[in-house]
Every structure is written in C-alpha cells, then in structure tokens.
Amino acid sequence: MDADWLVFHPNPSTPRFAPPPGAVDAHCHVFGPGDVFPYAPERKYTPCDAGKDQLFALRDHLGFARSVIVQATCHGTDNRALVDALRAAGDRARGVATVGEAITEAELADLHAAGVRGVRFNFLKRLADFTPHDVLRRIADKVTAFGWHVVVYFEAPDLAELQPLFTALPTPVVVDHMGRPDVGLGVGHPQFQAFIRWMAEDQTVWSKVSCPERLSLAGPPYDDVVPFQRTLVERFPDRVLWGADWPHPNLKGQMADDGVLVDQIPKFAPTPALQRKLLVDNPMRLYWG
Ligand code: 0GY
C-alpha cells in the first residue's frame, strides 16, 4: 500500500483567534498506534500513527476544551483505539463509531458508556466499500434507542441519490465537511444550493463547516472556502459544528497547519454569538446533552 499521505504538522502555529471557553473540536481522529490497535485489513490507506496523547496535546495547544473523536475508515469497525481515547479523556471527549449490522445491544451500550453518541456512514468510494442501504437503515434503527445520530460523509454530486436514504433515517443526520462542495463552482451553483435547500427543509440535518484544507483550490489560508462556511453558519447557526480534522488522514498535496485552520473560524463565524453557537452550544447539545 503506497504511503502517499502526509504526516500531520509537527509544529502547528499558535492561533491568534482564541476559541470561547468550553470550545469543542467536533471532528478529529485517533490512529493506532498500529502495534496496539491494528489497522483494518480492508482499509484503503494506512495512516501514520496519531495517538490520543498527541490529540489531547493539540487540543490544549489550539485552545479547545473538548473533542469529538470520529472513527475513520482505516480502523474499519474496530473501535478499540477510539474507545481507549474516550476512556482516557473522560468527560472531555465524545465519539462517533463505525459499526456493522451484527452489533448487539450490549456492545452498543458499552460504546455508549465510553462516550459514543453516533455512527458514521462513509459513501466515498475511494474510502469505503459499498454497504446496501437497507443494512445502513437497520444500523440506524438500532442506534436510535440510544439517542445517537448518524454522521454521513459523501461528495456533493452524490447527494441527490443519497437524500432519500438520509431523509428516511430515524436519527438526526450530521454531514461531514459540508457535503464536500466543489468550491470552484461557487456558492450559487445548483449543487450547493441543493444542499442548503435540504438543510432548510429538514431541521434534523446538521453540517460540519470543516475541512477547508481538503476543499480549497487556493490553498492556505483557504479563503476560497469561507463563503461556503459562512453561508451555512449564518443560515443555520444552531445546526453547524466545526472540527480541525487532525491528523488530516489521507491528505495529499500540502499538510494543514492546525493553527491556521483555527484562525479561519472568525472569517466565517464573525461574531462572538455565532462563534459560541458553533464551538460550544451546538456540540454540547448534540454530544453532551
Ligand atoms: C476525514 C476525511 C477523510 C478520511 C476519512 O474515514 C476516513 O478515512 O474520513 C478523507 O480521506 O477525505 O474526514 O477524515
């Protein structure tokens, strides 16, 4: 397997923007270490090890109080590294797991006790094998009893096809990285307008305004992504989340400086009130409520 991904930034800058007290980084990952928590045989990439202690140190460095740790595809449905990090973080972290349809109620209860509050469905063909929609539906039905939500990761052209599945899910739906719009097309393009319309029509849909480093065509400081983030933050201030996406798995091109990502926040959430909703009130309601 080619190691064409980049290692996370060794020395991220200290952000000038100070997040409000209690701020939550609502999208980050832990990887391995692989000799303790092996990567999934079916993975599409092998990440660099990026363990919980490094994540917690970065959280503190960036001025955040809490983390939502999201299971990435390289760990498959083996959530042991995630659970280990959640247990170590105590009340300072919550998790989003990946599970198969064979998961039992007792296993879900264990995940819940560790701090898991959602499951993730990944629709990117380069990252995950296809799972039939009726299987996903059954998984969503199982987690409803725990009050969890479903996190979905897809690319903008696929929304139309996936929307009926999402709409039928019995849980809130949280979209990773704004549904990966093509920023070259602009906010006014029908693709992003369809995403906005969906969020407007369905009050159970949330979006992470994250991952400018993956979406940007211009590169840091990712100003070409700001109009997309700002549109969602201003239109749906109570249903947006932000995350740094450390350690930026599977990123090609140029590694992100996490401090630069934090400094982007006031460009799309320009007032203290919007910043507080985005970074504190919304994630606290969804993950700690
Ligand atoms: C992300 C983005 C990516 C990877 C994964 O689960 C994953 O492997 O989500 C990506 O490659 O775009 O959110 O971490």
mmCIF file of N, CA and C and ligand atoms in Angstrom, residues 27 29 45 71-74 120 122 124 126-127 153 176-177 180 211 214 245 249-250, ligand 1:
data_model
loop_
_atom_site.group_PDB
_atom_site.id
_atom_site.type_symbol
_atom_site.label_atom_id
_atom_site.label_comp_id
_atom_site.label_asym_id
_atom_site.label_seq_id
_atom_site.Cartn_x
_atom_site.Cartn_y
_atom_site.Cartn_z
ATOM 1 N N HIS A 27 -14.571 17.319 15.126
ATOM 2 C CA HIS A 27 -14.169 16.316 14.120
ATOM 3 C C HIS A 27 -12.656 16.135 14.169
ATOM 4 N N HIS A 29 -9.543 12.684 14.837
ATOM 5 C CA HIS A 29 -9.378 11.227 14.825
ATOM 6 C C HIS A 29 -8.224 10.794 15.719
ATOM 7 N N TYR A 45 -6.231 3.056 2.926
ATOM 8 C CA TYR A 45 -4.937 3.724 3.139
ATOM 9 C C TYR A 45 -4.455 3.348 4.533
ATOM 10 N N GLN A 71 -14.476 7.904 14.210
ATOM 11 C CA GLN A 71 -13.842 6.705 13.652
ATOM 12 C C GLN A 71 -13.584 6.918 12.161
ATOM 13 N N ALA A 72 -12.357 6.692 11.735
ATOM 14 C CA ALA A 72 -12.030 6.805 10.306
ATOM 15 C C ALA A 72 -11.967 5.414 9.689
ATOM 16 N N THR A 73 -12.031 5.380 8.369
ATOM 17 C CA THR A 73 -12.170 4.101 7.668
ATOM 18 C C THR A 73 -10.971 3.177 7.875
ATOM 19 N N CYS A 74 -9.801 3.734 8.152
ATOM 20 C CA CYS A 74 -8.600 2.878 8.291
ATOM 21 C C CYS A 74 -8.685 1.965 9.501
ATOM 22 N N ARG A 120 -21.023 6.442 12.000
ATOM 23 C CA ARG A 120 -20.659 7.120 10.758
ATOM 24 C C ARG A 120 -20.857 6.200 9.569
ATOM 25 N N ASN A 122 -19.899 6.055 5.573
ATOM 26 C CA ASN A 122 -18.982 6.696 4.638
ATOM 27 C C ASN A 122 -19.326 6.266 3.211
ATOM 28 N N LEU A 124 -17.783 7.569 0.367
ATOM 29 C CA LEU A 124 -16.739 7.874 -0.606
ATOM 30 C C LEU A 124 -16.138 6.570 -1.123
ATOM 31 N N ARG A 126 -13.557 5.959 -2.717
ATOM 32 C CA ARG A 126 -12.121 5.777 -2.515
ATOM 33 C C ARG A 126 -11.791 5.372 -1.069
ATOM 34 N N LEU A 127 -12.791 5.465 -0.168
ATOM 35 C CA LEU A 127 -12.522 5.178 1.240
ATOM 36 C C LEU A 127 -13.209 3.928 1.763
ATOM 37 N N TYR A 153 -20.691 10.936 5.316
ATOM 38 C CA TYR A 153 -19.608 11.545 4.537
ATOM 39 C C TYR A 153 -19.818 11.169 3.079
ATOM 40 N N ASP A 176 -20.532 15.522 7.152
ATOM 41 C CA ASP A 176 -19.121 15.886 7.213
ATOM 42 C C ASP A 176 -18.763 16.865 6.105
ATOM 43 N N HIS A 177 -18.024 17.894 6.477
ATOM 44 C CA HIS A 177 -17.340 18.772 5.525
ATOM 45 C C HIS A 177 -18.280 19.356 4.460
ATOM 46 N N ARG A 180 -18.860 18.109 0.971
ATOM 47 C CA ARG A 180 -17.765 18.251 0.009
ATOM 48 C C ARG A 180 -18.188 18.957 -1.285
ATOM 49 N N CYS A 211 -12.829 21.115 7.150
ATOM 50 C CA CYS A 211 -12.009 20.562 6.082
ATOM 51 C C CYS A 211 -11.751 21.488 4.906
ATOM 52 N N ARG A 214 -9.127 20.264 2.542
ATOM 53 C CA ARG A 214 -9.431 19.274 1.505
ATOM 54 C C ARG A 214 -10.192 19.893 0.336
ATOM 55 N N ASP A 245 -10.123 18.213 12.090
ATOM 56 C CA ASP A 245 -9.833 17.032 11.262
ATOM 57 C C ASP A 245 -8.424 16.478 11.479
ATOM 58 N N PRO A 249 -6.277 12.683 7.884
ATOM 59 C CA PRO A 249 -5.957 11.406 7.253
ATOM 60 C C PRO A 249 -5.988 11.485 5.745
ATOM 61 N N ASN A 250 -5.026 10.798 5.148
ATOM 62 C CA ASN A 250 -5.138 10.577 3.709
ATOM 63 C C ASN A 250 -5.074 11.877 2.917
HETATM 64 C C1 0GY B 1 -11.957 12.826 7.078
HETATM 65 C C2 0GY B 1 -11.706 12.676 5.654
HETATM 66 C C3 0GY B 1 -11.150 11.617 5.018
HETATM 67 C C4 0GY B 1 -10.939 10.321 5.564
HETATM 68 C C5 0GY B 1 -11.839 9.692 6.295
HETATM 69 O O1 0GY B 1 -12.689 7.883 7.414
HETATM 70 C C6 0GY B 1 -11.767 8.284 6.718
HETATM 71 O O2 0GY B 1 -10.830 7.577 6.344
HETATM 72 O O3 0GY B 1 -12.918 10.310 6.672
HETATM 73 C C7 0GY B 1 -10.812 11.766 3.593
HETATM 74 O O4 0GY B 1 -9.950 10.994 3.094
HETATM 75 O O5 0GY B 1 -11.390 12.663 2.920
HETATM 76 O O6 0GY B 1 -12.995 13.350 7.468
HETATM 77 O O7 0GY B 1 -11.157 12.453 7.912
#
